[in-house]
Amino acid sequence: MVADDQVMVRAGFRMLLAGETDIEVVAEAGTGAEAVAQARRHRPDVVLMDIRMPVLDGLAATQQILAENSAARVLILTTFDLDEYVYEALRVGASGFVLKDDPVEQLLAAIRAVAAGDALLSPAVTQRVISAFARRSHRPAPPELAELTARELEVLRLICRGLSNAEIGAELWISETTVKTHVTHILTKLRLRDRVQAVVLAYEADLF
Amino acid sequence: MVADDQVMVRAGFRMLLAGETDIEVVAEAGTGAEAVAQARRHRPDVVLMDIRMPVLDGLAATQQILAENSAARVLILTTFDLDEYVYEALRVGASGFVLKDDPVEQLLAAIRAVAAGDALLSPAVTQRVISAFARRSHRPAPPELAELTARELEVLRLICRGLSNAEIGAELWISETTVKTHVTHILTKLRLRDRVQAVVLAYEADLF
DNA sequence: TCTCGCCTCCTCCCAAAGGTGGATCCCAGC
DNA sequence: GCTGGGATCCACCTTTGGGAGGAGGCGAGA
């Protein structure tokens, strides 16, 4: 299915895909709302979705379509490669991202890839996602963390869920005094002042 | 440059790439250590790097090569598509990831893409990265956050850096009592008990 | 056997955090 | 001119958190 607000663009895609024997355009839509309705009726395998569309934008439409038919695969089409679009699109569940000025083979490869259950991003987009991903994954865990005992890590985990010492004690079936001992040891080993800093460190190091 | 511990595989790649006029194999390596040395001597634009290699594995070699020549682009080659490999490879700075049983055009496209400064992942790999990425990015921000005033957000930011009320006061040039007032308002609006829970919420909502 | 690390619990003490109930000032909107 | 919200500050109080120091039990390893 092709969803784009410009008739010419839709016609272009239809022509383009008509040459492929394994691809059939079963529906078109000019607005996000229409896309949702058409997807409900025709249940397409793959939706080519423009982001900029009237009534309901491509992202909201994507979210809606996937909510109704989780087997559908949505390929986002856009002229721009703005970051927010990329992240937001992946967040709502799009399977891929193709720029309108990518070569045609790229588009066809993407359609076939997502139809097969894979995913495909335009190289330029991949670059962005990778660097964002690498940035997020790259959290040098402070070596002091290794010094914590199993019990201390357990206490730290509960601290990071916002529990008080008394609540942690109840959770672990030990006295609040013991919890305080563990907390003291945790703070000493990690060279921190209070539990707040412990929570910050844990999140920064991507624990839990 | 081709780095793979199996001679036959290297020969295969060399043959494969010989047919492409815009690609030239300038060096080969059979171990990670050799790859680092060869990269230092020949400074290739793109390195095809096997992960499983003796002496130094592909990931360590990648890290080393990029440390010495940040302009180089490394394409990871592997038979398996194990998750740890993917994430670790992206973390050490690889530009792409190609499975050995991907079609040849995929490999060529990947080489040209990374040489041009883009990035390319095999569709199957992209699927993994996207879902991991979407999972990480999917943090529904609680609507109560919108109720916070600018000053309160500012205080919350400092709380999330592990500062005490007195330190926050010093930072913002206001008295500690004022900070306490802001904190009380923050906790009331967000329906939380203490600053620890505020830090947890802020990190979960991906603020700051 | 003895020691050492870990877990458990205690008391005493003080600082920090948070709640309550005020107050003043300023500014924007009615 | 009045009102309301935000920012600033105060005093008073209770609860929680964290440090110091000590002590007993238990299991693994020298």
PDB file of N, CA, C and O in Angstrom, chain A residues 10-59:
ATOM      1  N   ARG A  10       2.260   9.140  -5.594  1.00  0.00           N
ATOM      2  CA  ARG A  10       1.609   7.829  -5.514  1.00  0.00           C
ATOM      3  C   ARG A  10       1.640   7.143  -6.870  1.00  0.00           C
ATOM      4  O   ARG A  10       1.952   5.959  -6.977  1.00  0.00           O
ATOM      5  N   ALA A  11       1.301   7.900  -7.918  1.00  0.00           N
ATOM      6  CA  ALA A  11       1.296   7.335  -9.274  1.00  0.00           C
ATOM      7  C   ALA A  11       2.689   6.838  -9.637  1.00  0.00           C
ATOM      8  O   ALA A  11       2.859   5.758 -10.229  1.00  0.00           O
ATOM      9  N   GLY A  12       3.692   7.618  -9.266  1.00  0.00           N
ATOM     10  CA  GLY A  12       5.061   7.229  -9.558  1.00  0.00           C
ATOM     11  C   GLY A  12       5.419   5.907  -8.910  1.00  0.00           C
ATOM     12  O   GLY A  12       5.964   5.008  -9.560  1.00  0.00           O
ATOM     13  N   PHE A  13       5.075   5.777  -7.670  1.00  0.00           N
ATOM     14  CA  PHE A  13       5.370   4.524  -6.973  1.00  0.00           C
ATOM     15  C   PHE A  13       4.605   3.365  -7.598  1.00  0.00           C
ATOM     16  O   PHE A  13       5.136   2.270  -7.773  1.00  0.00           O
ATOM     17  N   ARG A  14       3.367   3.621  -7.952  1.00  0.00           N
ATOM     18  CA  ARG A  14       2.546   2.565  -8.550  1.00  0.00           C
ATOM     19  C   ARG A  14       3.196   2.060  -9.855  1.00  0.00           C
ATOM     20  O   ARG A  14       3.321   0.861 -10.071  1.00  0.00           O
ATOM     21  N   MET A  15       3.625   3.013 -10.693  1.00  0.00           N
ATOM     22  CA  MET A  15       4.303   2.675 -11.940  1.00  0.00           C
ATOM     23  C   MET A  15       5.562   1.851 -11.662  1.00  0.00           C
ATOM     24  O   MET A  15       5.812   0.811 -12.255  1.00  0.00           O
ATOM     25  N   LEU A  16       6.319   2.381 -10.718  1.00  0.00           N
ATOM     26  CA  LEU A  16       7.605   1.792 -10.368  1.00  0.00           C
ATOM     27  C   LEU A  16       7.450   0.345  -9.924  1.00  0.00           C
ATOM     28  O   LEU A  16       8.205  -0.542 -10.320  1.00  0.00           O
ATOM     29  N   LEU A  17       6.437   0.127  -9.110  1.00  0.00           N
ATOM     30  CA  LEU A  17       6.246  -1.201  -8.523  1.00  0.00           C
ATOM     31  C   LEU A  17       5.525  -2.147  -9.478  1.00  0.00           C
ATOM     32  O   LEU A  17       5.586  -3.367  -9.314  1.00  0.00           O
ATOM     33  N   ALA A  18       4.843  -1.561 -10.484  1.00  0.00           N
ATOM     34  CA  ALA A  18       4.108  -2.397 -11.449  1.00  0.00           C
ATOM     35  C   ALA A  18       5.069  -3.302 -12.204  1.00  0.00           C
ATOM     36  O   ALA A  18       4.704  -4.409 -12.624  1.00  0.00           O
ATOM     37  N   GLY A  19       6.307  -2.861 -12.375  1.00  0.00           N
ATOM     38  CA  GLY A  19       7.290  -3.649 -13.096  1.00  0.00           C
ATOM     39  C   GLY A  19       7.780  -4.865 -12.318  1.00  0.00           C
ATOM     40  O   GLY A  19       8.385  -5.764 -12.874  1.00  0.00           O
ATOM     41  N   GLU A  20       7.511  -4.906 -11.050  1.00  0.00           N
ATOM     42  CA  GLU A  20       7.996  -6.009 -10.218  1.00  0.00           C
ATOM     43  C   GLU A  20       6.907  -7.062 -10.080  1.00  0.00           C
ATOM     44  O   GLU A  20       5.805  -6.771  -9.623  1.00  0.00           O
ATOM     45  N   THR A  21       7.255  -8.280 -10.451  1.00  0.00           N
ATOM     46  CA  THR A  21       6.231  -9.332 -10.449  1.00  0.00           C
ATOM     47  C   THR A  21       5.836  -9.762  -9.044  1.00  0.00           C
ATOM     48  O   THR A  21       4.732 -10.254  -8.823  1.00  0.00           O
ATOM     49  N   ASP A  22       6.735  -9.574  -8.080  1.00  0.00           N
ATOM     50  CA  ASP A  22       6.441 -10.059  -6.732  1.00  0.00           C
ATOM     51  C   ASP A  22       5.837  -8.985  -5.833  1.00  0.00           C
ATOM     52  O   ASP A  22       5.651  -9.190  -4.649  1.00  0.00           O
ATOM     53  N   ILE A  23       5.561  -7.833  -6.418  1.00  0.00           N
ATOM     54  CA  ILE A  23       5.001  -6.741  -5.620  1.00  0.00           C
ATOM     55  C   ILE A  23       3.714  -6.242  -6.276  1.00  0.00           C
ATOM     56  O   ILE A  23       3.664  -6.028  -7.488  1.00  0.00           O
ATOM     57  N   GLU A  24       2.681  -6.079  -5.478  1.00  0.00           N
ATOM     58  CA  GLU A  24       1.410  -5.604  -6.009  1.00  0.00           C
ATOM     59  C   GLU A  24       0.896  -4.467  -5.125  1.00  0.00           C
ATOM     60  O   GLU A  24       0.872  -4.604  -3.893  1.00  0.00           O
ATOM     61  N   VAL A  25       0.502  -3.363  -5.745  1.00  0.00           N
ATOM     62  CA  VAL A  25      -0.055  -2.262  -4.966  1.00  0.00           C
ATOM     63  C   VAL A  25      -1.552  -2.499  -4.806  1.00  0.00           C
ATOM     64  O   VAL A  25      -2.304  -2.460  -5.786  1.00  0.00           O
ATOM     65  N   VAL A  26      -1.990  -2.764  -3.587  1.00  0.00           N
ATOM     66  CA  VAL A  26      -3.391  -3.121  -3.363  1.00  0.00           C
ATOM     67  C   VAL A  26      -4.234  -1.922  -2.926  1.00  0.00           C
ATOM     68  O   VAL A  26      -5.460  -1.984  -2.946  1.00  0.00           O
ATOM     69  N   ALA A  27      -3.569  -0.834  -2.504  1.00  0.00           N
ATOM     70  CA  ALA A  27      -4.350   0.322  -2.067  1.00  0.00           C
ATOM     71  C   ALA A  27      -3.479   1.562  -2.040  1.00  0.00           C
ATOM     72  O   ALA A  27      -2.250   1.478  -2.026  1.00  0.00           O
ATOM     73  N   GLU A  28      -4.129   2.714  -2.040  1.00  0.00           N
ATOM     74  CA  GLU A  28      -3.431   3.989  -1.917  1.00  0.00           C
ATOM     75  C   GLU A  28      -4.141   4.807  -0.852  1.00  0.00           C
ATOM     76  O   GLU A  28      -5.311   4.603  -0.565  1.00  0.00           O
ATOM     77  N   ALA A  29      -3.416   5.783  -0.296  1.00  0.00           N
ATOM     78  CA  ALA A  29      -4.048   6.680   0.666  1.00  0.00           C
ATOM     79  C   ALA A  29      -3.389   8.043   0.558  1.00  0.00           C
ATOM     80  O   ALA A  29      -2.183   8.143   0.293  1.00  0.00           O
ATOM     81  N   GLY A  30      -4.168   9.091   0.734  1.00  0.00           N
ATOM     82  CA  GLY A  30      -3.661  10.449   0.593  1.00  0.00           C
ATOM     83  C   GLY A  30      -3.533  11.175   1.921  1.00  0.00           C
ATOM     84  O   GLY A  30      -2.942  12.237   2.018  1.00  0.00           O
ATOM     85  N   THR A  31      -4.082  10.570   2.972  1.00  0.00           N
ATOM     86  CA  THR A  31      -3.967  11.152   4.311  1.00  0.00           C
ATOM     87  C   THR A  31      -3.682  10.020   5.299  1.00  0.00           C
ATOM     88  O   THR A  31      -3.883   8.840   4.984  1.00  0.00           O
ATOM     89  N   GLY A  32      -3.257  10.398   6.467  1.00  0.00           N
ATOM     90  CA  GLY A  32      -2.978   9.387   7.480  1.00  0.00           C
ATOM     91  C   GLY A  32      -4.234   8.630   7.868  1.00  0.00           C
ATOM     92  O   GLY A  32      -4.223   7.402   8.001  1.00  0.00           O
ATOM     93  N   ALA A  33      -5.330   9.363   8.023  1.00  0.00           N
ATOM     94  CA  ALA A  33      -6.591   8.737   8.416  1.00  0.00           C
ATOM     95  C   ALA A  33      -7.039   7.739   7.357  1.00  0.00           C
ATOM     96  O   ALA A  33      -7.483   6.623   7.670  1.00  0.00           O
ATOM     97  N   GLU A  34      -6.873   8.154   6.089  1.00  0.00           N
ATOM     98  CA  GLU A  34      -7.240   7.273   4.996  1.00  0.00           C
ATOM     99  C   GLU A  34      -6.350   6.017   5.005  1.00  0.00           C
ATOM    100  O   GLU A  34      -6.831   4.905   4.753  1.00  0.00           O
ATOM    101  N   ALA A  35      -5.098   6.216   5.312  1.00  0.00           N
ATOM    102  CA  ALA A  35      -4.159   5.092   5.365  1.00  0.00           C
ATOM    103  C   ALA A  35      -4.613   4.060   6.393  1.00  0.00           C
ATOM    104  O   ALA A  35      -4.588   2.860   6.138  1.00  0.00           O
ATOM    105  N   VAL A  36      -5.036   4.555   7.543  1.00  0.00           N
ATOM    106  CA  VAL A  36      -5.503   3.647   8.593  1.00  0.00           C
ATOM    107  C   VAL A  36      -6.714   2.866   8.097  1.00  0.00           C
ATOM    108  O   VAL A  36      -6.789   1.639   8.247  1.00  0.00           O
ATOM    109  N   ALA A  37      -7.663   3.577   7.461  1.00  0.00           N
ATOM    110  CA  ALA A  37      -8.888   2.935   6.969  1.00  0.00           C
ATOM    111  C   ALA A  37      -8.573   1.909   5.889  1.00  0.00           C
ATOM    112  O   ALA A  37      -9.068   0.772   5.917  1.00  0.00           O
ATOM    113  N   GLN A  38      -7.713   2.289   4.943  1.00  0.00           N
ATOM    114  CA  GLN A  38      -7.362   1.400   3.848  1.00  0.00           C
ATOM    115  C   GLN A  38      -6.603   0.174   4.358  1.00  0.00           C
ATOM    116  O   GLN A  38      -6.805  -0.946   3.866  1.00  0.00           O
ATOM    117  N   ALA A  39      -5.741   0.394   5.329  1.00  0.00           N
ATOM    118  CA  ALA A  39      -4.976  -0.728   5.886  1.00  0.00           C
ATOM    119  C   ALA A  39      -5.923  -1.699   6.574  1.00  0.00           C
ATOM    120  O   ALA A  39      -5.731  -2.915   6.524  1.00  0.00           O
ATOM    121  N   ARG A  40      -6.966  -1.165   7.187  1.00  0.00           N
ATOM    122  CA  ARG A  40      -7.932  -2.013   7.861  1.00  0.00           C
ATOM    123  C   ARG A  40      -8.659  -2.880   6.824  1.00  0.00           C
ATOM    124  O   ARG A  40      -8.888  -4.067   7.052  1.00  0.00           O
ATOM    125  N   ARG A  41      -8.994  -2.267   5.676  1.00  0.00           N
ATOM    126  CA  ARG A  41      -9.760  -2.990   4.670  1.00  0.00           C
ATOM    127  C   ARG A  41      -8.891  -3.992   3.900  1.00  0.00           C
ATOM    128  O   ARG A  41      -9.265  -5.138   3.720  1.00  0.00           O
ATOM    129  N   HIS A  42      -7.688  -3.527   3.475  1.00  0.00           N
ATOM    130  CA  HIS A  42      -6.891  -4.363   2.564  1.00  0.00           C
ATOM    131  C   HIS A  42      -5.799  -5.176   3.255  1.00  0.00           C
ATOM    132  O   HIS A  42      -5.223  -6.056   2.633  1.00  0.00           O
ATOM    133  N   ARG A  43      -5.534  -4.846   4.487  1.00  0.00           N
ATOM    134  CA  ARG A  43      -4.478  -5.563   5.225  1.00  0.00           C
ATOM    135  C   ARG A  43      -3.247  -5.831   4.357  1.00  0.00           C
ATOM    136  O   ARG A  43      -2.881  -6.994   4.102  1.00  0.00           O
ATOM    137  N   PRO A  44      -2.553  -4.782   3.956  1.00  0.00           N
ATOM    138  CA  PRO A  44      -1.364  -4.936   3.109  1.00  0.00           C
ATOM    139  C   PRO A  44      -0.203  -5.527   3.919  1.00  0.00           C
ATOM    140  O   PRO A  44      -0.161  -5.390   5.144  1.00  0.00           O
ATOM    141  N   ASP A  45       0.710  -6.206   3.218  1.00  0.00           N
ATOM    142  CA  ASP A  45       1.896  -6.738   3.879  1.00  0.00           C
ATOM    143  C   ASP A  45       2.842  -5.608   4.252  1.00  0.00           C
ATOM    144  O   ASP A  45       3.442  -5.603   5.329  1.00  0.00           O
ATOM    145  N   VAL A  46       2.973  -4.673   3.300  1.00  0.00           N
ATOM    146  CA  VAL A  46       3.920  -3.577   3.504  1.00  0.00           C
ATOM    147  C   VAL A  46       3.231  -2.245   3.197  1.00  0.00           C
ATOM    148  O   VAL A  46       2.485  -2.141   2.217  1.00  0.00           O
ATOM    149  N   VAL A  47       3.473  -1.247   4.021  1.00  0.00           N
ATOM    150  CA  VAL A  47       2.940   0.092   3.776  1.00  0.00           C
ATOM    151  C   VAL A  47       4.102   1.048   3.537  1.00  0.00           C
ATOM    152  O   VAL A  47       5.004   1.145   4.372  1.00  0.00           O
ATOM    153  N   LEU A  48       4.084   1.719   2.379  1.00  0.00           N
ATOM    154  CA  LEU A  48       5.045   2.800   2.151  1.00  0.00           C
ATOM    155  C   LEU A  48       4.397   4.058   2.681  1.00  0.00           C
ATOM    156  O   LEU A  48       3.352   4.479   2.186  1.00  0.00           O
ATOM    157  N   MET A  49       4.961   4.642   3.689  1.00  0.00           N
ATOM    158  CA  MET A  49       4.282   5.721   4.401  1.00  0.00           C
ATOM    159  C   MET A  49       5.076   7.016   4.373  1.00  0.00           C
ATOM    160  O   MET A  49       6.208   7.063   4.871  1.00  0.00           O
ATOM    161  N   ASP A  50       4.481   8.032   3.800  1.00  0.00           N
ATOM    162  CA  ASP A  50       5.102   9.355   3.861  1.00  0.00           C
ATOM    163  C   ASP A  50       4.908   9.893   5.270  1.00  0.00           C
ATOM    164  O   ASP A  50       3.920   9.594   5.933  1.00  0.00           O
ATOM    165  N   ILE A  51       5.860  10.673   5.750  1.00  0.00           N
ATOM    166  CA  ILE A  51       5.704  11.220   7.102  1.00  0.00           C
ATOM    167  C   ILE A  51       4.782  12.428   7.088  1.00  0.00           C
ATOM    168  O   ILE A  51       3.888  12.557   7.897  1.00  0.00           O
ATOM    169  N   ARG A  52       5.012  13.313   6.121  1.00  0.00           N
ATOM    170  CA  ARG A  52       4.228  14.546   6.075  1.00  0.00           C
ATOM    171  C   ARG A  52       2.920  14.300   5.332  1.00  0.00           C
ATOM    172  O   ARG A  52       2.907  14.176   4.127  1.00  0.00           O
ATOM    173  N   MET A  53       1.848  14.209   6.082  1.00  0.00           N
ATOM    174  CA  MET A  53       0.539  14.011   5.470  1.00  0.00           C
ATOM    175  C   MET A  53      -0.526  14.757   6.259  1.00  0.00           C
ATOM    176  O   MET A  53      -0.417  14.898   7.481  1.00  0.00           O
ATOM    177  N   PRO A  54      -1.566  15.237   5.560  1.00  0.00           N
ATOM    178  CA  PRO A  54      -2.631  15.954   6.260  1.00  0.00           C
ATOM    179  C   PRO A  54      -3.507  15.006   7.082  1.00  0.00           C
ATOM    180  O   PRO A  54      -3.396  13.799   6.955  1.00  0.00           O
ATOM    181  N   VAL A  55      -4.340  15.616   7.909  1.00  0.00           N
ATOM    182  CA  VAL A  55      -5.327  14.936   8.767  1.00  0.00           C
ATOM    183  C   VAL A  55      -4.664  14.156   9.907  1.00  0.00           C
ATOM    184  O   VAL A  55      -4.946  14.364  11.080  1.00  0.00           O
ATOM    185  N   LEU A  56      -3.767  13.222   9.526  1.00  0.00           N
ATOM    186  CA  LEU A  56      -3.077  12.431  10.551  1.00  0.00           C
ATOM    187  C   LEU A  56      -1.689  12.211   9.974  1.00  0.00           C
ATOM    188  O   LEU A  56      -1.559  11.782   8.843  1.00  0.00           O
ATOM    189  N   ASP A  57      -0.651  12.514  10.721  1.00  0.00           N
ATOM    190  CA  ASP A  57       0.666  12.372  10.103  1.00  0.00           C
ATOM    191  C   ASP A  57       1.091  10.911  10.023  1.00  0.00           C
ATOM    192  O   ASP A  57       0.464  10.027  10.598  1.00  0.00           O
ATOM    193  N   GLY A  58       2.147  10.670   9.274  1.00  0.00           N
ATOM    194  CA  GLY A  58       2.575   9.309   8.992  1.00  0.00           C
ATOM    195  C   GLY A  58       2.929   8.513  10.239  1.00  0.00           C
ATOM    196  O   GLY A  58       2.702   7.306  10.296  1.00  0.00           O
ATOM    197  N   LEU A  59       3.469   9.205  11.231  1.00  0.00           N
ATOM    198  CA  LEU A  59       3.874   8.486  12.439  1.00  0.00           C
ATOM    199  C   LEU A  59       2.659   7.996  13.212  1.00  0.00           C
ATOM    200  O   LEU A  59       2.593   6.843  13.627  1.00  0.00           O
TER     201      LEU A  59
END
